[in-house]
Every structure is written in C-alpha cells, then in structure tokens.
Amino acid sequence: QAPPASPAHFFVKLLRIPAEGSSRGGKQIVQAAMLPWPYRLFFWGVHGVFVEVAFTGLWEFAASGNWTLKGYSSIWSFFTYGLGAFLALEYLHSRLKSLKMHWLLRCVVYVVGTYLWEFSCGLILSYFNACPWDYTAFTYNTMGLITLEYAPLWFLGALYFEVLINIMQRLEEVPEWKRLKSA
C-alpha cells in the first residue's frame, strides 16, 4: 500500500484538474455543482472579513508606518461580503463564463456589481445608522457610501475573486469534497 500523499502533493494534483469543457482520455469534463450554500456563504463571508482586516492593516501601515498592522472590520461585513459574493458574484461568474466573456471584462462587470451591492447595503445600513464605512472624505463619493477612488482596488479584488472561484470549483472535484457535498 502506498503511503498517504503529502499536502503539497495534494495541491499540485488539485491544480492540475482540467477546466470545464476540456477533455481527458476522450471524456468531456463537466463542472460539478457548487458546494451547499451554507458552506459557500460562510467561506465568502469569512474570507471577505479577513481580506478587509488585512487591507485596513496594510493601509494603516502605508499611511502611518505603523508596524502593528492593526486592521479592523465590522460584523456587518461578514454579511455584506458573504451575501454579495454568494448571491451576486457567483451568479455573475457562472452567467458570464457561459457567455464565454473574457475574464478581464468579467472583472469589470464584477466591479460594477460590487459598487451596486456596496451602495445598496450601505443605504440599508445607513437607514439604521449602522453603516460601518464612510467615504465622504473622498472626492468622487456618492452619499459617502461608495467612492470611485477605490475602483482599481475593487478591480484587483475582482481578479482575486476569479482566482478563488476557480480554485473552489476545482476543489469540488476532489473526492473528499464530493463527500461533503453529498452529506
């Protein structure tokens, strides 16, 4: 019996899984269904909060040279990022990819979707005096809820989303994850 594969071997094998539409041994590869929604919602929410904390910590360092890298977020961010990626970006990704739209153009669409989502969530949270972000100090802001100065950063986030969703879809082909889906 062969020894168990190392984690490094697992990820090398994982990243070599062919993309949807390609073939292996004459068989057409078809993309598997996504993981159950609670897992995806949790993943996107936690990941969004993590990225926000990392971003604000790095921003603080760039602005003041503070090596503590203290970042911050809000519990609302879990729902904003989680639901935004789960309800909007996953759908957009699937739809735009089926239309064979180039990934750069998909990222532009994600940025527009992100602005619409951020504005909508901010408007709702502002009604309850609970909006954790305020862009009024920026020149090109709309009601302090969104700012065009962040467009390049949102575009980088869209590129990152493209990478993450493709990795997630490839992970779903791994037998251990298939068992998780069927549970």
PDB file of C-alpha atoms in Angstrom:
ATOM      1  CA  GLN A   1       0.000   0.000   0.000  1.00  0.00           C
ATOM      2  CA  ALA A   2       1.313   3.442  -0.972  1.00  0.00           C
ATOM      3  CA  PRO A   3       1.983   5.988   1.783  1.00  0.00           C
ATOM      4  CA  PRO A   4      -0.527   8.835   2.069  1.00  0.00           C
ATOM      5  CA  ALA A   5       0.165  11.786  -0.179  1.00  0.00           C
ATOM      6  CA  SER A   6       1.616  14.921   1.368  1.00  0.00           C
ATOM      7  CA  PRO A   7      -0.404  18.149   1.442  1.00  0.00           C
ATOM      8  CA  ALA A   8       1.946  19.599  -1.173  1.00  0.00           C
ATOM      9  CA  HIS A   9       1.269  16.636  -3.480  1.00  0.00           C
ATOM     10  CA  PHE A  10      -2.459  17.071  -2.914  1.00  0.00           C
ATOM     11  CA  PHE A  11      -2.405  20.734  -4.063  1.00  0.00           C
ATOM     12  CA  VAL A  12      -0.157  20.029  -7.050  1.00  0.00           C
ATOM     13  CA  LYS A  13      -2.610  17.358  -8.141  1.00  0.00           C
ATOM     14  CA  LEU A  14      -5.524  19.662  -7.386  1.00  0.00           C
ATOM     15  CA  LEU A  15      -4.248  22.488  -9.548  1.00  0.00           C
ATOM     16  CA  ARG A  16      -3.810  20.130 -12.493  1.00  0.00           C
ATOM     17  CA  ILE A  17      -7.502  19.295 -12.626  1.00  0.00           C
ATOM     18  CA  PRO A  18      -8.601  20.318 -16.105  1.00  0.00           C
ATOM     19  CA  ALA A  19     -11.052  23.142 -16.604  1.00  0.00           C
ATOM     20  CA  GLU A  20     -14.658  22.649 -17.624  1.00  0.00           C
ATOM     21  CA  GLY A  21     -15.066  21.876 -21.310  1.00  0.00           C
ATOM     22  CA  SER A  22     -11.665  20.213 -21.726  1.00  0.00           C
ATOM     23  CA  SER A  23     -11.275  16.501 -22.210  1.00  0.00           C
ATOM     24  CA  ARG A  24      -9.301  13.761 -20.544  1.00  0.00           C
ATOM     25  CA  GLY A  25      -8.958  10.377 -22.202  1.00  0.00           C
ATOM     26  CA  GLY A  26     -11.681  11.252 -24.718  1.00  0.00           C
ATOM     27  CA  LYS A  27     -14.194  12.105 -21.978  1.00  0.00           C
ATOM     28  CA  GLN A  28     -15.653  15.591 -21.738  1.00  0.00           C
ATOM     29  CA  ILE A  29     -15.082  17.292 -18.375  1.00  0.00           C
ATOM     30  CA  VAL A  30     -18.263  18.781 -16.903  1.00  0.00           C
ATOM     31  CA  GLN A  31     -18.174  21.193 -13.967  1.00  0.00           C
ATOM     32  CA  ALA A  32     -19.627  19.781 -10.765  1.00  0.00           C
ATOM     33  CA  ALA A  33     -22.379  21.541  -8.838  1.00  0.00           C
ATOM     34  CA  MET A  34     -21.224  24.035  -6.254  1.00  0.00           C
ATOM     35  CA  LEU A  35     -20.890  23.151  -2.581  1.00  0.00           C
ATOM     36  CA  PRO A  36     -24.050  23.605  -0.483  1.00  0.00           C
ATOM     37  CA  TRP A  37     -24.961  27.247   0.065  1.00  0.00           C
ATOM     38  CA  PRO A  38     -24.182  27.421   3.817  1.00  0.00           C
ATOM     39  CA  TYR A  39     -20.565  26.415   3.173  1.00  0.00           C
ATOM     40  CA  ARG A  40     -20.185  28.948   0.357  1.00  0.00           C
ATOM     41  CA  LEU A  41     -21.863  31.743   2.316  1.00  0.00           C
ATOM     42  CA  PHE A  42     -19.569  31.044   5.269  1.00  0.00           C
ATOM     43  CA  PHE A  43     -16.471  30.896   3.040  1.00  0.00           C
ATOM     44  CA  TRP A  44     -17.186  34.187   1.262  1.00  0.00           C
ATOM     45  CA  GLY A  45     -18.189  35.969   4.482  1.00  0.00           C
ATOM     46  CA  VAL A  46     -15.152  34.911   6.483  1.00  0.00           C
ATOM     47  CA  HIS A  47     -12.841  35.450   3.549  1.00  0.00           C
ATOM     48  CA  GLY A  48     -14.231  38.936   2.912  1.00  0.00           C
ATOM     49  CA  VAL A  49     -13.750  39.954   6.534  1.00  0.00           C
ATOM     50  CA  PHE A  50     -10.207  38.556   6.505  1.00  0.00           C
ATOM     51  CA  VAL A  51      -9.314  40.485   3.339  1.00  0.00           C
ATOM     52  CA  GLU A  52     -10.831  43.670   4.791  1.00  0.00           C
ATOM     53  CA  VAL A  53      -8.843  43.334   8.019  1.00  0.00           C
ATOM     54  CA  ALA A  54      -5.648  42.656   6.042  1.00  0.00           C
ATOM     55  CA  PHE A  55      -6.339  45.612   3.733  1.00  0.00           C
ATOM     56  CA  THR A  56      -7.045  48.077   6.553  1.00  0.00           C
ATOM     57  CA  GLY A  57      -3.949  46.898   8.433  1.00  0.00           C
ATOM     58  CA  LEU A  58      -1.756  47.399   5.360  1.00  0.00           C
ATOM     59  CA  TRP A  59      -3.435  50.742   4.617  1.00  0.00           C
ATOM     60  CA  GLU A  60      -2.658  51.906   8.164  1.00  0.00           C
ATOM     61  CA  PHE A  61       0.967  50.848   7.674  1.00  0.00           C
ATOM     62  CA  ALA A  62       1.218  52.705   4.345  1.00  0.00           C
ATOM     63  CA  ALA A  63      -0.369  55.833   5.828  1.00  0.00           C
ATOM     64  CA  SER A  64       1.484  55.989   9.139  1.00  0.00           C
ATOM     65  CA  GLY A  65       4.271  53.403   9.107  1.00  0.00           C
ATOM     66  CA  ASN A  66       2.598  51.577  11.992  1.00  0.00           C
ATOM     67  CA  TRP A  67       4.149  48.081  12.113  1.00  0.00           C
ATOM     68  CA  THR A  68       1.388  46.661  14.341  1.00  0.00           C
ATOM     69  CA  LEU A  69      -0.663  46.166  11.135  1.00  0.00           C
ATOM     70  CA  LYS A  70      -3.882  46.516  13.113  1.00  0.00           C
ATOM     71  CA  GLY A  71      -6.790  46.052  10.767  1.00  0.00           C
ATOM     72  CA  TYR A  72     -10.468  46.363  11.502  1.00  0.00           C
ATOM     73  CA  SER A  73     -13.845  45.347  10.190  1.00  0.00           C
ATOM     74  CA  SER A  74     -17.453  45.038  11.268  1.00  0.00           C
ATOM     75  CA  ILE A  75     -19.760  42.091  11.818  1.00  0.00           C
ATOM     76  CA  TRP A  76     -21.899  43.621   9.053  1.00  0.00           C
ATOM     77  CA  SER A  77     -19.010  42.974   6.676  1.00  0.00           C
ATOM     78  CA  PHE A  78     -19.482  39.214   7.050  1.00  0.00           C
ATOM     79  CA  PHE A  79     -22.986  39.533   5.634  1.00  0.00           C
ATOM     80  CA  THR A  80     -22.047  42.176   3.075  1.00  0.00           C
ATOM     81  CA  TYR A  81     -19.203  40.119   1.619  1.00  0.00           C
ATOM     82  CA  GLY A  82     -20.802  36.722   2.174  1.00  0.00           C
ATOM     83  CA  LEU A  83     -24.144  37.528   0.604  1.00  0.00           C
ATOM     84  CA  GLY A  84     -22.607  39.722  -2.096  1.00  0.00           C
ATOM     85  CA  ALA A  85     -20.287  37.005  -3.351  1.00  0.00           C
ATOM     86  CA  PHE A  86     -22.823  34.242  -2.805  1.00  0.00           C
ATOM     87  CA  LEU A  87     -25.906  35.926  -4.292  1.00  0.00           C
ATOM     88  CA  ALA A  88     -24.382  38.218  -6.895  1.00  0.00           C
ATOM     89  CA  LEU A  89     -20.812  37.399  -7.895  1.00  0.00           C
ATOM     90  CA  GLU A  90     -21.199  33.615  -8.103  1.00  0.00           C
ATOM     91  CA  TYR A  91     -24.223  34.080 -10.351  1.00  0.00           C
ATOM     92  CA  LEU A  92     -22.446  36.677 -12.487  1.00  0.00           C
ATOM     93  CA  HIS A  93     -19.401  34.429 -12.786  1.00  0.00           C
ATOM     94  CA  SER A  94     -21.460  31.461 -13.929  1.00  0.00           C
ATOM     95  CA  ARG A  95     -23.574  33.502 -16.335  1.00  0.00           C
ATOM     96  CA  LEU A  96     -20.717  35.479 -17.865  1.00  0.00           C
ATOM     97  CA  LYS A  97     -18.499  32.417 -18.202  1.00  0.00           C
ATOM     98  CA  SER A  98     -21.306  30.581 -20.007  1.00  0.00           C
ATOM     99  CA  LEU A  99     -21.421  33.535 -22.435  1.00  0.00           C
ATOM    100  CA  LYS A 100     -17.667  32.987 -22.945  1.00  0.00           C
ATOM    101  CA  MET A 101     -16.888  36.529 -21.767  1.00  0.00           C
ATOM    102  CA  HIS A 102     -13.168  37.227 -21.357  1.00  0.00           C
ATOM    103  CA  TRP A 103     -12.026  37.231 -17.724  1.00  0.00           C
ATOM    104  CA  LEU A 104     -10.866  40.870 -17.854  1.00  0.00           C
ATOM    105  CA  LEU A 105     -14.301  42.001 -18.975  1.00  0.00           C
ATOM    106  CA  ARG A 106     -15.897  39.792 -16.302  1.00  0.00           C
ATOM    107  CA  CYS A 107     -13.786  41.631 -13.721  1.00  0.00           C
ATOM    108  CA  VAL A 108     -15.127  44.981 -14.961  1.00  0.00           C
ATOM    109  CA  VAL A 109     -18.679  43.637 -14.559  1.00  0.00           C
ATOM    110  CA  TYR A 110     -17.788  42.434 -11.029  1.00  0.00           C
ATOM    111  CA  VAL A 111     -16.588  45.934 -10.132  1.00  0.00           C
ATOM    112  CA  VAL A 112     -19.878  47.453 -11.308  1.00  0.00           C
ATOM    113  CA  GLY A 113     -21.768  44.756  -9.373  1.00  0.00           C
ATOM    114  CA  THR A 114     -19.642  45.408  -6.301  1.00  0.00           C
ATOM    115  CA  TYR A 115     -20.428  49.120  -6.426  1.00  0.00           C
ATOM    116  CA  LEU A 116     -24.154  48.424  -6.759  1.00  0.00           C
ATOM    117  CA  TRP A 117     -24.018  45.943  -3.868  1.00  0.00           C
ATOM    118  CA  GLU A 118     -21.917  48.206  -1.647  1.00  0.00           C
ATOM    119  CA  PHE A 119     -24.232  51.165  -2.300  1.00  0.00           C
ATOM    120  CA  SER A 120     -27.375  49.099  -1.632  1.00  0.00           C
ATOM    121  CA  CYS A 121     -26.020  47.566   1.581  1.00  0.00           C
ATOM    122  CA  GLY A 122     -24.688  50.928   2.736  1.00  0.00           C
ATOM    123  CA  LEU A 123     -28.035  52.593   2.073  1.00  0.00           C
ATOM    124  CA  ILE A 124     -29.909  49.961   4.082  1.00  0.00           C
ATOM    125  CA  LEU A 125     -27.390  50.052   6.938  1.00  0.00           C
ATOM    126  CA  SER A 126     -27.410  53.866   6.937  1.00  0.00           C
ATOM    127  CA  TYR A 127     -31.167  53.830   7.467  1.00  0.00           C
ATOM    128  CA  PHE A 128     -30.467  52.081  10.797  1.00  0.00           C
ATOM    129  CA  ASN A 129     -27.388  54.253  11.483  1.00  0.00           C
ATOM    130  CA  ALA A 130     -25.258  51.102  11.228  1.00  0.00           C
ATOM    131  CA  CYS A 131     -23.137  51.619   8.084  1.00  0.00           C
ATOM    132  CA  PRO A 132     -19.526  50.858   9.074  1.00  0.00           C
ATOM    133  CA  TRP A 133     -17.906  52.712   6.161  1.00  0.00           C
ATOM    134  CA  ASP A 134     -17.902  56.383   5.244  1.00  0.00           C
ATOM    135  CA  TYR A 135     -16.302  57.682   2.056  1.00  0.00           C
ATOM    136  CA  THR A 136     -17.321  61.349   2.459  1.00  0.00           C
ATOM    137  CA  ALA A 137     -13.644  62.360   2.701  1.00  0.00           C
ATOM    138  CA  PHE A 138     -13.067  61.092  -0.858  1.00  0.00           C
ATOM    139  CA  THR A 139     -13.573  63.390  -3.838  1.00  0.00           C
ATOM    140  CA  TYR A 140     -15.622  61.065  -6.029  1.00  0.00           C
ATOM    141  CA  ASN A 141     -18.033  59.620  -3.488  1.00  0.00           C
ATOM    142  CA  THR A 142     -21.773  59.080  -3.720  1.00  0.00           C
ATOM    143  CA  MET A 143     -23.561  59.817  -0.450  1.00  0.00           C
ATOM    144  CA  GLY A 144     -20.425  58.605   1.353  1.00  0.00           C
ATOM    145  CA  LEU A 145     -21.416  55.013   0.517  1.00  0.00           C
ATOM    146  CA  ILE A 146     -19.170  54.343  -2.485  1.00  0.00           C
ATOM    147  CA  THR A 147     -16.147  56.073  -3.989  1.00  0.00           C
ATOM    148  CA  LEU A 148     -14.648  55.833  -7.456  1.00  0.00           C
ATOM    149  CA  GLU A 149     -11.149  56.178  -5.993  1.00  0.00           C
ATOM    150  CA  TYR A 150     -11.440  52.542  -4.918  1.00  0.00           C
ATOM    151  CA  ALA A 151     -12.179  51.273  -8.446  1.00  0.00           C
ATOM    152  CA  PRO A 152      -8.599  50.000  -9.041  1.00  0.00           C
ATOM    153  CA  LEU A 153      -8.678  48.193  -5.688  1.00  0.00           C
ATOM    154  CA  TRP A 154     -12.087  46.673  -6.442  1.00  0.00           C
ATOM    155  CA  PHE A 155     -10.683  45.559  -9.797  1.00  0.00           C
ATOM    156  CA  LEU A 156      -7.816  43.780  -8.003  1.00  0.00           C
ATOM    157  CA  GLY A 157     -10.439  42.233  -5.724  1.00  0.00           C
ATOM    158  CA  ALA A 158     -12.345  41.064  -8.809  1.00  0.00           C
ATOM    159  CA  LEU A 159      -9.202  39.406 -10.170  1.00  0.00           C
ATOM    160  CA  TYR A 160      -8.735  37.734  -6.799  1.00  0.00           C
ATOM    161  CA  PHE A 161     -12.372  36.563  -6.865  1.00  0.00           C
ATOM    162  CA  GLU A 162     -11.778  34.988 -10.307  1.00  0.00           C
ATOM    163  CA  VAL A 163      -8.853  33.017  -8.902  1.00  0.00           C
ATOM    164  CA  LEU A 164     -10.749  31.988  -5.750  1.00  0.00           C
ATOM    165  CA  ILE A 165     -13.892  30.804  -7.501  1.00  0.00           C
ATOM    166  CA  ASN A 166     -11.859  28.768  -9.990  1.00  0.00           C
ATOM    167  CA  ILE A 167      -9.942  27.133  -7.127  1.00  0.00           C
ATOM    168  CA  MET A 168     -13.215  26.483  -5.307  1.00  0.00           C
ATOM    169  CA  GLN A 169     -14.711  24.846  -8.390  1.00  0.00           C
ATOM    170  CA  ARG A 170     -11.632  22.656  -8.789  1.00  0.00           C
ATOM    171  CA  LEU A 171     -11.722  21.714  -5.099  1.00  0.00           C
ATOM    172  CA  GLU A 172     -15.244  20.450  -5.609  1.00  0.00           C
ATOM    173  CA  GLU A 173     -13.842  17.733  -7.884  1.00  0.00           C
ATOM    174  CA  VAL A 174     -11.724  16.276  -5.059  1.00  0.00           C
ATOM    175  CA  PRO A 175     -13.343  13.113  -3.601  1.00  0.00           C
ATOM    176  CA  GLU A 176     -13.187  14.399  -0.012  1.00  0.00           C
ATOM    177  CA  TRP A 177     -15.176  17.490  -1.005  1.00  0.00           C
ATOM    178  CA  LYS A 178     -17.646  15.432  -3.037  1.00  0.00           C
ATOM    179  CA  ARG A 179     -18.498  13.542   0.155  1.00  0.00           C
ATOM    180  CA  LEU A 180     -19.047  16.896   1.886  1.00  0.00           C
ATOM    181  CA  LYS A 181     -21.471  17.943  -0.866  1.00  0.00           C
ATOM    182  CA  SER A 182     -23.493  14.758  -0.543  1.00  0.00           C
ATOM    183  CA  ALA A 183     -23.698  14.971   3.267  1.00  0.00           C
TER     184      ALA A 183
END
